Amino acid sequence: MVKFLKSNLAVVIAVFIISVVYWFGIASVPFHPDESTQVYMSADFKTLFTRPADLFWQPASADDLRMFYREIDPPLTRYLIGSSITITGQAAPEQDWDWSKSWPENQATGALPSVSVLFISRMGVAFLFPFSLFLAYLIGKNLKSSALGWLNMGLLAINPLVLIHTRRAMAESALLFGILLTLWGTISWRRQRFWLAIPAALAFNAKYSALPLALIGLTAVFWNFSGQQTPIRKKLLHGLIYAALFVAVTWLLNPFMWGAPVSAVRHAFEKRQELISQQSQVFGSVSSTAVLDTLNEKFNGLFAQLYFAPPAIEDVANYSVDLKQASLEYTNNPLHNFLRGWVAGSIILFLSLLGLTLWIFLLFRTKPLSRSSILILTALLLQWAAIFIMIKFPFQRYYIPLIPYVTLLVSISVLTASNLMIYKQVRD
């Protein structure tokens, strides 16, 4: 490990400096009411070690609010927040945010976390940021060169969607880390690749939209690196171990399934479908663009949020007046809107499409075909498909799983253009 860090010392120093700046800006990020829910549910961390049976699903607990959240939301974020609150001696709020009440009413009931609790909760997930940056560098370096790694890391570090959504006490920081760790492991772990089930399961238990990574990890288990020879029997065994590990990690992180797993999972699926149906009715009654039903609407929502829309302070405008001052202060920082808008967004979109074209072109010019490139491109395709299938509402944070691929595609475009310019200068 020491040798590894020394060989990447410049990257480690850069990651440290960027992360310090990132952490200092945590308090400036406007509050999102869903943070209150995550902090409220973080009490599960302490309960898991003191009264684990309280977390088991039972028919009698079907209408319990905490059980409802255990059924519909993945658990990793609340454990990260819960551990940070426990370590620092803080206490999670006893009251969840009520969207039907005003901001002052929620504050009066104790649903708004204190400044210290909110900061500690955000740090509980934001501490993953430097690891995400370093993984972005390693992915680029593994695919092509250190230059691609630096570009990929730099673009991730300044992405406005990353800066706002991963600094909140919500799922996006753990999700981003899980995706990058899985992608890096997929293209670099040469032995006992069944361990890829662990990062893939962590990503899935951060956000269910990361499910495609489970298939990519399984594919990496069966697909050897060039020159490797593995008997088919051993591959099948490793595939079974991979599947068992993925299921085991998911089961261990979700104690609501421990008592009556079949009934709990069935009930959780039904509750999630009911929630989506209810949200579709509510949002659809407010705005015709708030629900993505057609393929065209899904395309528009994806490109708008991924490339053009400013960082989303809110998903819905329930508390715009209450957040006005914090929103103004946050958006006044030029870095928080960097490369957003129609002009800059169009450039980034063009570079993404160019990078994808160049990557595919170079892939088929290389013999044998690059295992790493095919796996990551397939991961991009499956993630894109999953978002189109699963996402019903154009909430910006739902598109975070695509950010690592966008930065990589743009990095490929920029690096290729730079190499062409250098080549032209040398030739001239």
PDB file of N, CA and C in Angstrom, residues 70-105:
ATOM      1  N   ARG A  70     -37.676   1.558   5.654  1.00  0.00           N
ATOM      2  CA  ARG A  70     -36.805   0.396   5.477  1.00  0.00           C
ATOM      3  C   ARG A  70     -37.216  -0.415   4.262  1.00  0.00           C
ATOM      4  N   GLU A  71     -38.493  -0.424   3.972  1.00  0.00           N
ATOM      5  CA  GLU A  71     -39.010  -1.191   2.846  1.00  0.00           C
ATOM      6  C   GLU A  71     -38.713  -0.527   1.499  1.00  0.00           C
ATOM      7  N   ILE A  72     -38.789   0.790   1.437  1.00  0.00           N
ATOM      8  CA  ILE A  72     -38.697   1.466   0.134  1.00  0.00           C
ATOM      9  C   ILE A  72     -37.309   2.019  -0.185  1.00  0.00           C
ATOM     10  N   ASP A  73     -36.485   2.236   0.846  1.00  0.00           N
ATOM     11  CA  ASP A  73     -35.169   2.857   0.622  1.00  0.00           C
ATOM     12  C   ASP A  73     -34.037   1.903   0.967  1.00  0.00           C
ATOM     13  N   PRO A  74     -32.957   1.925   0.182  1.00  0.00           N
ATOM     14  CA  PRO A  74     -31.781   1.125   0.534  1.00  0.00           C
ATOM     15  C   PRO A  74     -31.128   1.662   1.804  1.00  0.00           C
ATOM     16  N   PRO A  75     -30.393   0.836   2.538  1.00  0.00           N
ATOM     17  CA  PRO A  75     -30.007   1.178   3.903  1.00  0.00           C
ATOM     18  C   PRO A  75     -28.634   1.829   4.100  1.00  0.00           C
ATOM     19  N   LEU A  76     -27.762   1.778   3.102  1.00  0.00           N
ATOM     20  CA  LEU A  76     -26.362   2.118   3.353  1.00  0.00           C
ATOM     21  C   LEU A  76     -26.186   3.533   3.881  1.00  0.00           C
ATOM     22  N   THR A  77     -26.887   4.485   3.306  1.00  0.00           N
ATOM     23  CA  THR A  77     -26.702   5.885   3.707  1.00  0.00           C
ATOM     24  C   THR A  77     -27.055   6.106   5.168  1.00  0.00           C
ATOM     25  N   ARG A  78     -28.148   5.524   5.627  1.00  0.00           N
ATOM     26  CA  ARG A  78     -28.535   5.750   7.029  1.00  0.00           C
ATOM     27  C   ARG A  78     -27.545   5.115   7.996  1.00  0.00           C
ATOM     28  N   TYR A  79     -26.860   4.048   7.579  1.00  0.00           N
ATOM     29  CA  TYR A  79     -25.828   3.472   8.437  1.00  0.00           C
ATOM     30  C   TYR A  79     -24.595   4.373   8.498  1.00  0.00           C
ATOM     31  N   LEU A  80     -24.215   4.948   7.367  1.00  0.00           N
ATOM     32  CA  LEU A  80     -23.071   5.866   7.353  1.00  0.00           C
ATOM     33  C   LEU A  80     -23.349   7.088   8.225  1.00  0.00           C
ATOM     34  N   ILE A  81     -24.547   7.636   8.077  1.00  0.00           N
ATOM     35  CA  ILE A  81     -24.918   8.795   8.884  1.00  0.00           C
ATOM     36  C   ILE A  81     -25.024   8.394  10.359  1.00  0.00           C
ATOM     37  N   GLY A  82     -25.646   7.252  10.621  1.00  0.00           N
ATOM     38  CA  GLY A  82     -25.802   6.791  11.993  1.00  0.00           C
ATOM     39  C   GLY A  82     -24.485   6.560  12.696  1.00  0.00           C
ATOM     40  N   SER A  83     -23.514   6.012  11.961  1.00  0.00           N
ATOM     41  CA  SER A  83     -22.207   5.782  12.578  1.00  0.00           C
ATOM     42  C   SER A  83     -21.514   7.098  12.911  1.00  0.00           C
ATOM     43  N   SER A  84     -21.625   8.100  12.038  1.00  0.00           N
ATOM     44  CA  SER A  84     -20.989   9.398  12.306  1.00  0.00           C
ATOM     45  C   SER A  84     -21.664  10.105  13.481  1.00  0.00           C
ATOM     46  N   ILE A  85     -22.987   9.991  13.574  1.00  0.00           N
ATOM     47  CA  ILE A  85     -23.708  10.603  14.699  1.00  0.00           C
ATOM     48  C   ILE A  85     -23.342   9.914  16.013  1.00  0.00           C
ATOM     49  N   THR A  86     -23.252   8.582  15.971  1.00  0.00           N
ATOM     50  CA  THR A  86     -22.918   7.830  17.173  1.00  0.00           C
ATOM     51  C   THR A  86     -21.500   8.129  17.644  1.00  0.00           C
ATOM     52  N   ILE A  87     -20.546   8.150  16.714  1.00  0.00           N
ATOM     53  CA  ILE A  87     -19.142   8.395  17.062  1.00  0.00           C
ATOM     54  C   ILE A  87     -18.959   9.768  17.694  1.00  0.00           C
ATOM     55  N   THR A  88     -19.689  10.764  17.211  1.00  0.00           N
ATOM     56  CA  THR A  88     -19.536  12.136  17.716  1.00  0.00           C
ATOM     57  C   THR A  88     -20.453  12.441  18.894  1.00  0.00           C
ATOM     58  N   GLY A  89     -21.240  11.441  19.330  1.00  0.00           N
ATOM     59  CA  GLY A  89     -22.090  11.650  20.499  1.00  0.00           C
ATOM     60  C   GLY A  89     -23.319  12.497  20.242  1.00  0.00           C
ATOM     61  N   GLN A  90     -23.698  12.653  18.996  1.00  0.00           N
ATOM     62  CA  GLN A  90     -24.895  13.417  18.672  1.00  0.00           C
ATOM     63  C   GLN A  90     -26.140  12.520  18.806  1.00  0.00           C
ATOM     64  N   ALA A  91     -27.288  13.110  18.609  1.00  0.00           N
ATOM     65  CA  ALA A  91     -28.549  12.351  18.667  1.00  0.00           C
ATOM     66  C   ALA A  91     -29.363  12.640  17.415  1.00  0.00           C
ATOM     67  N   ALA A  92     -29.878  11.583  16.802  1.00  0.00           N
ATOM     68  CA  ALA A  92     -30.707  11.756  15.607  1.00  0.00           C
ATOM     69  C   ALA A  92     -32.060  12.330  16.003  1.00  0.00           C
ATOM     70  N   PRO A  93     -32.685  13.133  15.132  1.00  0.00           N
ATOM     71  CA  PRO A  93     -34.019  13.682  15.428  1.00  0.00           C
ATOM     72  C   PRO A  93     -35.037  12.565  15.628  1.00  0.00           C
ATOM     73  N   GLU A  94     -35.984  12.796  16.494  1.00  0.00           N
ATOM     74  CA  GLU A  94     -37.042  11.826  16.771  1.00  0.00           C
ATOM     75  C   GLU A  94     -38.233  12.013  15.838  1.00  0.00           C
ATOM     76  N   GLN A  95     -38.188  13.066  15.027  1.00  0.00           N
ATOM     77  CA  GLN A  95     -39.324  13.396  14.173  1.00  0.00           C
ATOM     78  C   GLN A  95     -38.880  13.477  12.725  1.00  0.00           C
ATOM     79  N   ASP A  96     -39.641  12.875  11.829  1.00  0.00           N
ATOM     80  CA  ASP A  96     -39.363  12.945  10.400  1.00  0.00           C
ATOM     81  C   ASP A  96     -39.982  14.214   9.821  1.00  0.00           C
ATOM     82  N   TRP A  97     -39.448  14.643   8.686  1.00  0.00           N
ATOM     83  CA  TRP A  97     -39.986  15.817   7.996  1.00  0.00           C
ATOM     84  C   TRP A  97     -41.366  15.496   7.440  1.00  0.00           C
ATOM     85  N   ASP A  98     -42.284  16.429   7.593  1.00  0.00           N
ATOM     86  CA  ASP A  98     -43.651  16.279   7.079  1.00  0.00           C
ATOM     87  C   ASP A  98     -43.845  17.276   5.938  1.00  0.00           C
ATOM     88  N   TRP A  99     -43.960  16.757   4.722  1.00  0.00           N
ATOM     89  CA  TRP A  99     -44.057  17.623   3.547  1.00  0.00           C
ATOM     90  C   TRP A  99     -45.378  18.393   3.505  1.00  0.00           C
ATOM     91  N   SER A 100     -46.360  17.988   4.262  1.00  0.00           N
ATOM     92  CA  SER A 100     -47.636  18.695   4.273  1.00  0.00           C
ATOM     93  C   SER A 100     -47.607  19.913   5.197  1.00  0.00           C
ATOM     94  N   LYS A 101     -46.546  20.047   5.987  1.00  0.00           N
ATOM     95  CA  LYS A 101     -46.416  21.165   6.918  1.00  0.00           C
ATOM     96  C   LYS A 101     -45.446  22.209   6.394  1.00  0.00           C
ATOM     97  N   SER A 102     -45.535  23.395   6.942  1.00  0.00           N
ATOM     98  CA  SER A 102     -44.633  24.479   6.551  1.00  0.00           C
ATOM     99  C   SER A 102     -43.257  24.267   7.170  1.00  0.00           C
ATOM    100  N   TRP A 103     -42.305  25.053   6.706  1.00  0.00           N
ATOM    101  CA  TRP A 103     -40.936  24.993   7.251  1.00  0.00           C
ATOM    102  C   TRP A 103     -40.929  25.291   8.754  1.00  0.00           C
ATOM    103  N   PRO A 104     -41.561  26.396   9.213  1.00  0.00           N
ATOM    104  CA  PRO A 104     -41.572  26.679  10.656  1.00  0.00           C
ATOM    105  C   PRO A 104     -42.240  25.567  11.473  1.00  0.00           C
ATOM    106  N   GLU A 105     -43.281  24.965  10.923  1.00  0.00           N
ATOM    107  CA  GLU A 105     -43.958  23.887  11.646  1.00  0.00           C
ATOM    108  C   GLU A 105     -43.050  22.672  11.802  1.00  0.00           C
TER     109      GLU A 105
END
